[in-house]
Amino acid sequence: MMNFEIINRKNLTEGIVEMDVHAPRVACAARPGQFVIVMACEECERIPLTLVDWSCRGGWIRLVFQEVGVSTYKLGMMDVGERLYHVAGPLGNPTHIDKFGTVAIVAGGVAIAAAYPIARAFKEAGNTVVSFIGARNSRLLIYRDHIAKISDEVHISTDDGSEGFKGFVTQLLEKRLADGFKPDLVWVVGPAPMMRSCSVVTKRFGVKTIASLNPIMVCGMGMCGACRVRIKNEIRFTCVDGPEFDAWDVDWDELLHRLSAYREEESYALKLFLESRGIKVSR
Ligand code: FAD
Ligand code: MG
């Protein structure tokens, strides 16, 4: 088996791929909350992806990603037996796992997979785990069985009401908190606007909240500065100082602004990429 060879590849749902990669040294060092930086090919971009699962004995790591742009499309087009150019990791600080009591896990979209190893670790540490998972529609609710297996309770929301609560997962959390649910800790991962809403809600109810941030990241090891975020008005690098921070301390507006900094270039690059493969797009 070659290092970084793809050993499993599965479409979980439209546009979301699960991939197992042979990477024994990463697998044997990995801890919940960490990520890798992947390069699909030699000229490819470096992109950060969360370690969703791993096996030291099996020598593999599991990634789950949504095809949103050139790099994730390219990765999604690769198949079993092909080899990624490089995987660097494990990177970032592991989640602080402890026995807090009741931990609410809040996750949206593709990030439900990223929440899984953390929820599992909180459960193994003796916490009561109450999970809130949401997606645009029921088909996009990936990893629900994984989450259900290690949670004491699972609450589901969809934007279109095709399953569970109709609305955002943060509204569902808010509803439960208003009904008297009192977790000792909230741990949230998902799109930045969702994490910001979560932070607003939990601040109102006084529940400490840890957010796993997802800024644009390039080197992943504290050199380039692309992933800088403002925490309590101080600059931090998400890769080496995070990726988790106290949600109330995050400057969410700046994070959102920086995330959209290259949107025009990204959608132009994606259009060219898809058209070069004969796929017409109207973006
Ligand atoms: P592009 O078209 O280049 O970009 C689409 C959008 O993605 C951009 O507008 C921007 O908001 C964001 N983005 C672009 N480049 C980067 C970059 N280098 N780093 C981060 N965000 C970027 N996604 C998953 O699907 N699964 C995961 O497990 C996962 N884990 C992540 C863990 C961390 C620590 C971070 C920081 C991000 C994670 N992401 C994850 C997001 C993922 O890295 C981006 O979706 C991906 O880089 C987009 O690349 P692209 O070229 O396909 O899209
Ligand atoms: Mg890109």
Short mmCIF file of C-alpha atoms and ligand atoms in Angstrom, two decimals:
data_model
loop_
_atom_site.label_atom_id
_atom_site.label_comp_id
_atom_site.label_asym_id
_atom_site.label_seq_id
_atom_site.Cartn_x
_atom_site.Cartn_y
_atom_site.Cartn_z
CA MET A 1 0.00 0.00 0.00
CA MET A 2 1.38 3.39 -1.00
CA ASN A 3 1.32 6.34 1.33
CA PHE A 4 -1.73 8.57 0.68
CA GLU A 5 -3.40 5.97 -1.53
CA ILE A 6 -7.21 6.20 -1.58
CA ILE A 7 -8.51 2.93 -0.16
CA ASN A 8 -12.25 3.74 -0.01
CA ARG A 9 -14.43 6.33 -1.66
CA LYS A 10 -18.15 6.78 -1.23
CA ASN A 11 -20.72 9.43 -2.16
CA LEU A 12 -22.61 10.01 1.09
CA THR A 13 -25.17 12.19 -0.68
CA GLU A 14 -25.24 14.70 -3.55
CA GLY A 15 -21.91 16.55 -3.49
CA ILE A 16 -20.54 15.06 -0.28
CA VAL A 17 -17.77 12.45 -0.46
CA GLU A 18 -16.29 10.18 2.20
CA MET A 19 -12.73 9.09 1.51
CA ASP A 20 -10.36 6.78 3.39
CA VAL A 21 -6.69 7.41 2.75
CA HIS A 22 -3.71 5.27 3.68
CA ALA A 23 -1.72 7.52 6.03
CA PRO A 24 -0.44 5.41 8.94
CA ARG A 25 1.74 8.07 10.54
CA VAL A 26 -1.16 10.54 10.63
CA ALA A 27 -3.56 7.84 11.83
CA CYS A 28 -1.34 6.83 14.74
CA ALA A 29 -0.93 10.40 16.00
CA ALA A 30 -4.48 11.71 15.37
CA ARG A 31 -6.72 13.02 18.14
CA PRO A 32 -10.29 14.35 18.02
CA GLY A 33 -10.50 17.93 16.77
CA GLN A 34 -7.42 17.79 14.56
CA PHE A 35 -7.24 18.20 10.80
CA VAL A 36 -4.95 17.58 7.84
CA ILE A 37 -3.87 19.71 4.89
CA VAL A 38 -4.44 17.82 1.67
CA MET A 39 -2.96 18.32 -1.78
CA ALA A 40 -4.73 16.22 -4.39
CA CYS A 41 -1.96 16.75 -6.98
CA GLU A 42 1.41 18.46 -7.18
CA GLU A 43 0.02 21.74 -8.60
CA CYS A 44 -3.09 21.52 -6.44
CA GLU A 45 -4.08 23.92 -3.68
CA ARG A 46 -3.53 22.98 -0.05
CA ILE A 47 -6.90 22.53 1.64
CA PRO A 48 -7.69 21.80 5.29
CA LEU A 49 -10.00 18.86 6.07
CA THR A 50 -11.01 17.55 9.48
CA LEU A 51 -10.00 14.08 10.63
CA VAL A 52 -13.40 12.42 10.85
CA ASP A 53 -12.08 9.00 11.85
CA TRP A 54 -8.85 7.00 11.75
CA SER A 55 -7.30 3.66 12.63
CA CYS A 56 -3.69 3.30 13.70
CA ARG A 57 -3.83 -0.47 13.19
CA GLY A 58 -5.51 -0.13 9.80
CA GLY A 59 -3.21 2.75 8.82
CA TRP A 60 -6.02 4.88 7.42
CA ILE A 61 -7.66 8.25 7.99
CA ARG A 62 -11.22 9.18 6.96
CA LEU A 63 -12.13 12.52 5.37
CA VAL A 64 -15.59 13.81 4.50
CA PHE A 65 -15.81 16.81 2.21
CA GLN A 66 -18.34 18.79 0.27
CA GLU A 67 -17.58 19.63 -3.35
CA VAL A 68 -17.75 23.42 -3.34
CA GLY A 69 -14.89 24.57 -5.56
CA VAL A 70 -11.98 23.52 -7.77
CA SER A 71 -9.94 21.74 -5.11
CA THR A 72 -12.78 19.77 -3.56
CA TYR A 73 -14.14 18.87 -7.02
CA LYS A 74 -10.70 17.62 -8.06
CA LEU A 75 -10.42 15.57 -4.88
CA GLY A 76 -13.91 14.19 -5.40
CA MET A 77 -12.98 13.03 -8.89
CA MET A 78 -10.20 10.82 -7.55
CA ASP A 79 -10.85 7.15 -7.05
CA VAL A 80 -9.73 4.13 -5.08
CA GLY A 81 -6.16 3.13 -5.99
CA GLU A 82 -5.14 6.68 -6.89
CA ARG A 83 -2.78 8.51 -4.62
CA LEU A 84 -3.08 11.99 -3.12
CA TYR A 85 0.04 14.06 -3.65
CA HIS A 86 0.35 14.95 0.01
CA VAL A 87 -1.37 14.83 3.38
CA ALA A 88 0.17 16.89 6.21
CA GLY A 89 -0.98 16.26 9.75
CA PRO A 90 -2.35 15.80 12.24
CA LEU A 91 -2.52 19.58 12.64
CA GLY A 92 -4.18 21.92 15.12
CA ASN A 93 -4.83 21.40 18.82
CA PRO A 94 -6.98 18.45 19.84
CA THR A 95 -10.33 19.21 21.47
CA HIS A 96 -10.16 19.61 25.23
CA ILE A 97 -12.06 16.50 26.29
CA ASP A 98 -13.11 16.26 29.91
CA LYS A 99 -16.06 15.21 31.97
CA PHE A 100 -18.15 18.39 31.92
CA GLY A 101 -21.56 16.79 32.56
CA THR A 102 -23.92 17.44 29.68
CA VAL A 103 -22.34 18.49 26.40
CA ALA A 104 -24.48 19.78 23.55
CA ILE A 105 -22.98 19.15 20.13
CA VAL A 106 -24.29 21.51 17.46
CA ALA A 107 -23.41 20.79 13.84
CA GLY A 108 -24.64 21.82 10.43
CA GLY A 109 -24.25 20.41 6.93
CA VAL A 110 -21.05 18.63 5.97
CA ALA A 111 -19.65 19.54 9.40
CA ILE A 112 -21.89 16.93 11.04
CA ALA A 113 -19.16 14.45 10.07
CA ALA A 114 -16.50 16.65 11.64
CA ALA A 115 -18.48 16.73 14.90
CA TYR A 116 -18.64 12.94 15.10
CA PRO A 117 -15.18 12.16 16.57
CA ILE A 118 -15.61 14.96 19.10
CA ALA A 119 -19.08 13.82 20.17
CA ARG A 120 -17.74 10.28 20.49
CA ALA A 121 -14.80 11.43 22.64
CA PHE A 122 -17.12 13.44 24.94
CA LYS A 123 -19.32 10.37 25.29
CA GLU A 124 -16.34 8.10 26.04
CA ALA A 125 -15.24 10.59 28.72
CA GLY A 126 -18.53 10.01 30.55
CA ASN A 127 -20.57 13.01 29.44
CA THR A 128 -24.22 13.04 28.50
CA VAL A 129 -24.12 13.98 24.84
CA VAL A 130 -27.09 15.82 23.35
CA SER A 131 -26.62 16.40 19.63
CA PHE A 132 -28.31 18.98 17.44
CA ILE A 133 -27.76 18.36 13.74
CA GLY A 134 -29.15 20.36 10.87
CA ALA A 135 -28.97 20.60 7.10
CA ARG A 136 -30.79 22.24 4.23
CA ASN A 137 -32.89 19.11 3.66
CA SER A 138 -33.16 15.54 4.95
CA ARG A 139 -30.96 14.09 2.18
CA LEU A 140 -28.04 16.22 3.37
CA LEU A 141 -28.24 14.95 6.96
CA ILE A 142 -25.06 12.87 6.69
CA TYR A 143 -23.64 10.84 9.59
CA ARG A 144 -26.94 10.84 11.47
CA ASP A 145 -26.57 7.15 12.38
CA HIS A 146 -23.00 7.70 13.58
CA ILE A 147 -24.15 10.62 15.73
CA ALA A 148 -27.17 8.71 17.03
CA LYS A 149 -24.99 5.79 18.12
CA ILE A 150 -22.87 7.89 20.50
CA SER A 151 -25.47 10.46 21.62
CA ASP A 152 -27.94 10.25 24.48
CA GLU A 153 -30.35 12.40 22.46
CA VAL A 154 -30.38 13.64 18.87
CA HIS A 155 -32.39 16.65 17.70
CA ILE A 156 -32.76 17.19 13.97
CA SER A 157 -33.60 20.28 11.94
CA THR A 158 -33.89 20.98 8.23
CA ASP A 159 -34.27 24.36 6.56
CA ASP A 160 -37.12 23.06 4.38
CA GLY A 161 -38.87 21.01 7.07
CA SER A 162 -38.33 17.71 5.21
CA GLU A 163 -37.30 16.22 8.53
CA GLY A 164 -37.45 17.26 12.17
CA PHE A 165 -37.75 20.88 13.20
CA LYS A 166 -38.29 23.28 10.30
CA GLY A 167 -35.67 25.99 10.56
CA PHE A 168 -32.05 26.42 11.56
CA VAL A 169 -30.34 24.12 14.03
CA THR A 170 -29.50 27.16 16.17
CA GLN A 171 -33.24 27.99 16.43
CA LEU A 172 -33.84 24.44 17.58
CA LEU A 173 -31.11 24.78 20.20
CA GLU A 174 -32.60 28.11 21.29
CA LYS A 175 -36.01 26.48 21.68
CA ARG A 176 -34.60 23.72 23.88
CA LEU A 177 -32.62 26.19 26.00
CA ALA A 178 -35.78 28.27 26.46
CA ASP A 179 -37.57 25.06 27.54
CA GLY A 180 -35.06 24.63 30.35
CA PHE A 181 -32.33 22.49 28.76
CA LYS A 182 -29.12 23.33 30.65
CA PRO A 183 -25.96 21.88 29.10
CA ASP A 184 -22.63 22.49 30.80
CA LEU A 185 -20.92 23.09 27.48
CA VAL A 186 -21.90 23.67 23.87
CA TRP A 187 -19.48 22.56 21.14
CA VAL A 188 -20.32 23.89 17.67
CA VAL A 189 -19.04 23.36 14.13
CA GLY A 190 -20.51 24.43 10.80
CA PRO A 191 -20.81 27.39 8.47
CA ALA A 192 -19.56 30.60 10.11
CA PRO A 193 -22.98 32.35 10.09
CA MET A 194 -24.47 29.36 11.89
CA MET A 195 -21.70 29.36 14.51
CA ARG A 196 -22.19 33.09 15.00
CA SER A 197 -25.94 32.57 15.62
CA CYS A 198 -25.13 29.77 18.01
CA SER A 199 -22.78 32.04 19.92
CA VAL A 200 -25.45 34.77 20.18
CA VAL A 201 -27.98 32.24 21.52
CA THR A 202 -25.69 30.57 24.06
CA LYS A 203 -24.42 33.92 25.33
CA ARG A 204 -28.01 34.88 26.09
CA PHE A 205 -28.45 31.69 28.08
CA GLY A 206 -24.97 31.84 29.62
CA VAL A 207 -23.73 28.48 28.33
CA LYS A 208 -20.01 28.36 27.56
CA THR A 209 -19.48 27.57 23.89
CA ILE A 210 -16.50 26.26 21.96
CA ALA A 211 -16.48 26.80 18.19
CA SER A 212 -14.27 25.02 15.68
CA LEU A 213 -13.38 27.73 13.15
CA ASN A 214 -13.03 27.27 9.40
CA PRO A 215 -11.22 30.31 7.93
CA ILE A 216 -9.27 30.12 4.68
CA MET A 217 -6.12 28.26 5.60
CA VAL A 218 -3.05 27.59 3.51
CA CYS A 219 0.04 26.33 5.32
CA GLY A 220 -1.66 24.92 8.41
CA MET A 221 1.41 25.40 10.58
CA GLY A 222 1.52 29.01 11.65
CA MET A 223 3.68 30.52 8.94
CA CYS A 224 1.48 32.08 6.26
CA GLY A 225 -1.07 33.93 8.38
CA ALA A 226 -4.00 33.27 6.02
CA CYS A 227 -6.11 31.76 8.79
CA ARG A 228 -5.75 34.67 11.18
CA VAL A 229 -8.80 35.42 13.28
CA ARG A 230 -9.51 38.08 15.87
CA ILE A 231 -10.11 36.62 19.32
CA LYS A 232 -10.89 39.11 22.11
CA ASN A 233 -9.36 41.74 19.81
CA GLU A 234 -6.09 39.86 19.48
CA ILE A 235 -4.85 38.18 16.32
CA ARG A 236 -4.60 34.41 16.50
CA PHE A 237 -3.80 31.79 13.90
CA THR A 238 -6.54 29.19 13.65
CA CYS A 239 -4.10 26.44 12.60
CA VAL A 240 -1.70 26.59 15.55
CA ASP A 241 -3.74 28.47 18.19
CA GLY A 242 -7.04 26.71 17.30
CA PRO A 243 -8.99 25.52 15.48
CA GLU A 244 -11.24 25.82 18.56
CA PHE A 245 -11.87 29.04 20.42
CA ASP A 246 -14.39 30.34 22.91
CA ALA A 247 -17.24 31.32 20.56
CA TRP A 248 -18.07 34.48 22.50
CA ASP A 249 -14.55 35.84 21.92
CA VAL A 250 -14.55 35.42 18.13
CA ASP A 251 -14.86 38.43 15.82
CA TRP A 252 -17.42 36.75 13.57
CA ASP A 253 -17.87 39.68 11.21
CA GLU A 254 -14.19 39.68 10.35
CA LEU A 255 -14.17 35.90 9.87
CA LEU A 256 -17.16 36.11 7.52
CA HIS A 257 -15.58 38.97 5.63
CA ARG A 258 -12.27 37.12 5.19
CA LEU A 259 -14.03 33.92 4.08
CA SER A 260 -15.58 35.73 1.13
CA ALA A 261 -12.41 37.60 0.12
CA TYR A 262 -11.77 35.50 -3.01
CA ARG A 263 -15.33 34.51 -3.88
CA GLU A 264 -15.22 36.06 -7.38
CA GLU A 265 -11.92 34.35 -8.26
CA GLU A 266 -13.14 31.06 -6.78
CA SER A 267 -16.33 30.98 -8.79
CA TYR A 268 -14.46 32.01 -11.96
CA ALA A 269 -11.88 29.26 -11.40
CA LEU A 270 -14.65 26.71 -10.82
CA LYS A 271 -16.46 27.79 -13.99
CA LEU A 272 -13.26 27.37 -16.05
CA PHE A 273 -12.50 24.04 -14.40
CA LEU A 274 -15.96 22.58 -15.02
CA GLU A 275 -16.16 23.95 -18.55
CA SER A 276 -12.78 22.38 -19.35
CA ARG A 277 -14.45 19.10 -18.49
CA GLY A 278 -17.47 19.87 -20.63
CA ILE A 279 -19.77 20.72 -17.72
CA LYS A 280 -21.85 23.89 -18.28
CA VAL A 281 -22.43 26.07 -15.26
CA SER A 282 -24.54 29.12 -14.61
CA ARG A 283 -22.60 30.58 -11.69
P1 FAD B 1 -13.14 27.32 -3.34
O1 FAD B 1 -14.01 27.62 -4.49
O2 FAD B 1 -11.68 27.67 -3.42
O3 FAD B 1 -13.73 28.03 -2.06
C1 FAD B 1 -15.07 27.92 -1.64
C2 FAD B 1 -15.17 28.56 -0.26
O4 FAD B 1 -14.44 27.75 0.67
C3 FAD B 1 -14.50 29.94 -0.17
O5 FAD B 1 -15.39 30.97 -0.48
C4 FAD B 1 -13.97 29.99 1.21
O6 FAD B 1 -14.99 30.44 2.09
C5 FAD B 1 -13.64 28.54 1.53
N1 FAD B 1 -12.23 28.22 1.26
C6 FAD B 1 -11.55 28.41 0.10
N2 FAD B 1 -10.27 28.03 0.21
C7 FAD B 1 -10.12 27.60 1.49
C8 FAD B 1 -9.02 27.10 2.21
N3 FAD B 1 -7.79 26.98 1.69
N4 FAD B 1 -9.21 26.78 3.51
C9 FAD B 1 -10.42 26.89 4.08
N5 FAD B 1 -11.50 27.36 3.43
C10 FAD B 1 -11.36 27.72 2.16
N6 FAD B 1 -14.65 21.20 4.48
C11 FAD B 1 -15.22 19.99 4.35
O7 FAD B 1 -15.99 19.76 3.40
N7 FAD B 1 -14.97 18.98 5.25
C12 FAD B 1 -14.14 19.15 6.31
O8 FAD B 1 -13.91 18.21 7.10
C13 FAD B 1 -13.51 20.44 6.47
N8 FAD B 1 -12.70 20.66 7.51
C14 FAD B 1 -12.09 21.88 7.63
C15 FAD B 1 -11.22 22.08 8.71
C16 FAD B 1 -10.59 23.30 8.89
C17 FAD B 1 -9.65 23.48 10.07
C18 FAD B 1 -10.85 24.36 7.96
C19 FAD B 1 -10.16 25.68 8.17
C20 FAD B 1 -11.70 24.16 6.90
C21 FAD B 1 -12.33 22.93 6.70
N9 FAD B 1 -13.19 22.69 5.61
C22 FAD B 1 -13.79 21.45 5.50
C23 FAD B 1 -13.42 23.68 4.55
C24 FAD B 1 -12.61 23.32 3.29
O9 FAD B 1 -11.23 23.44 3.56
C25 FAD B 1 -13.01 24.23 2.11
O10 FAD B 1 -14.33 23.94 1.76
C26 FAD B 1 -12.11 24.01 0.90
O11 FAD B 1 -10.81 24.46 1.15
C27 FAD B 1 -12.68 24.71 -0.31
O12 FAD B 1 -11.76 24.57 -1.39
P2 FAD B 1 -12.23 24.64 -2.90
O13 FAD B 1 -11.06 24.99 -3.74
O14 FAD B 1 -12.95 23.41 -3.26
O15 FAD B 1 -13.31 25.80 -2.95
MG MG B 2 -9.95 26.76 -3.81
#
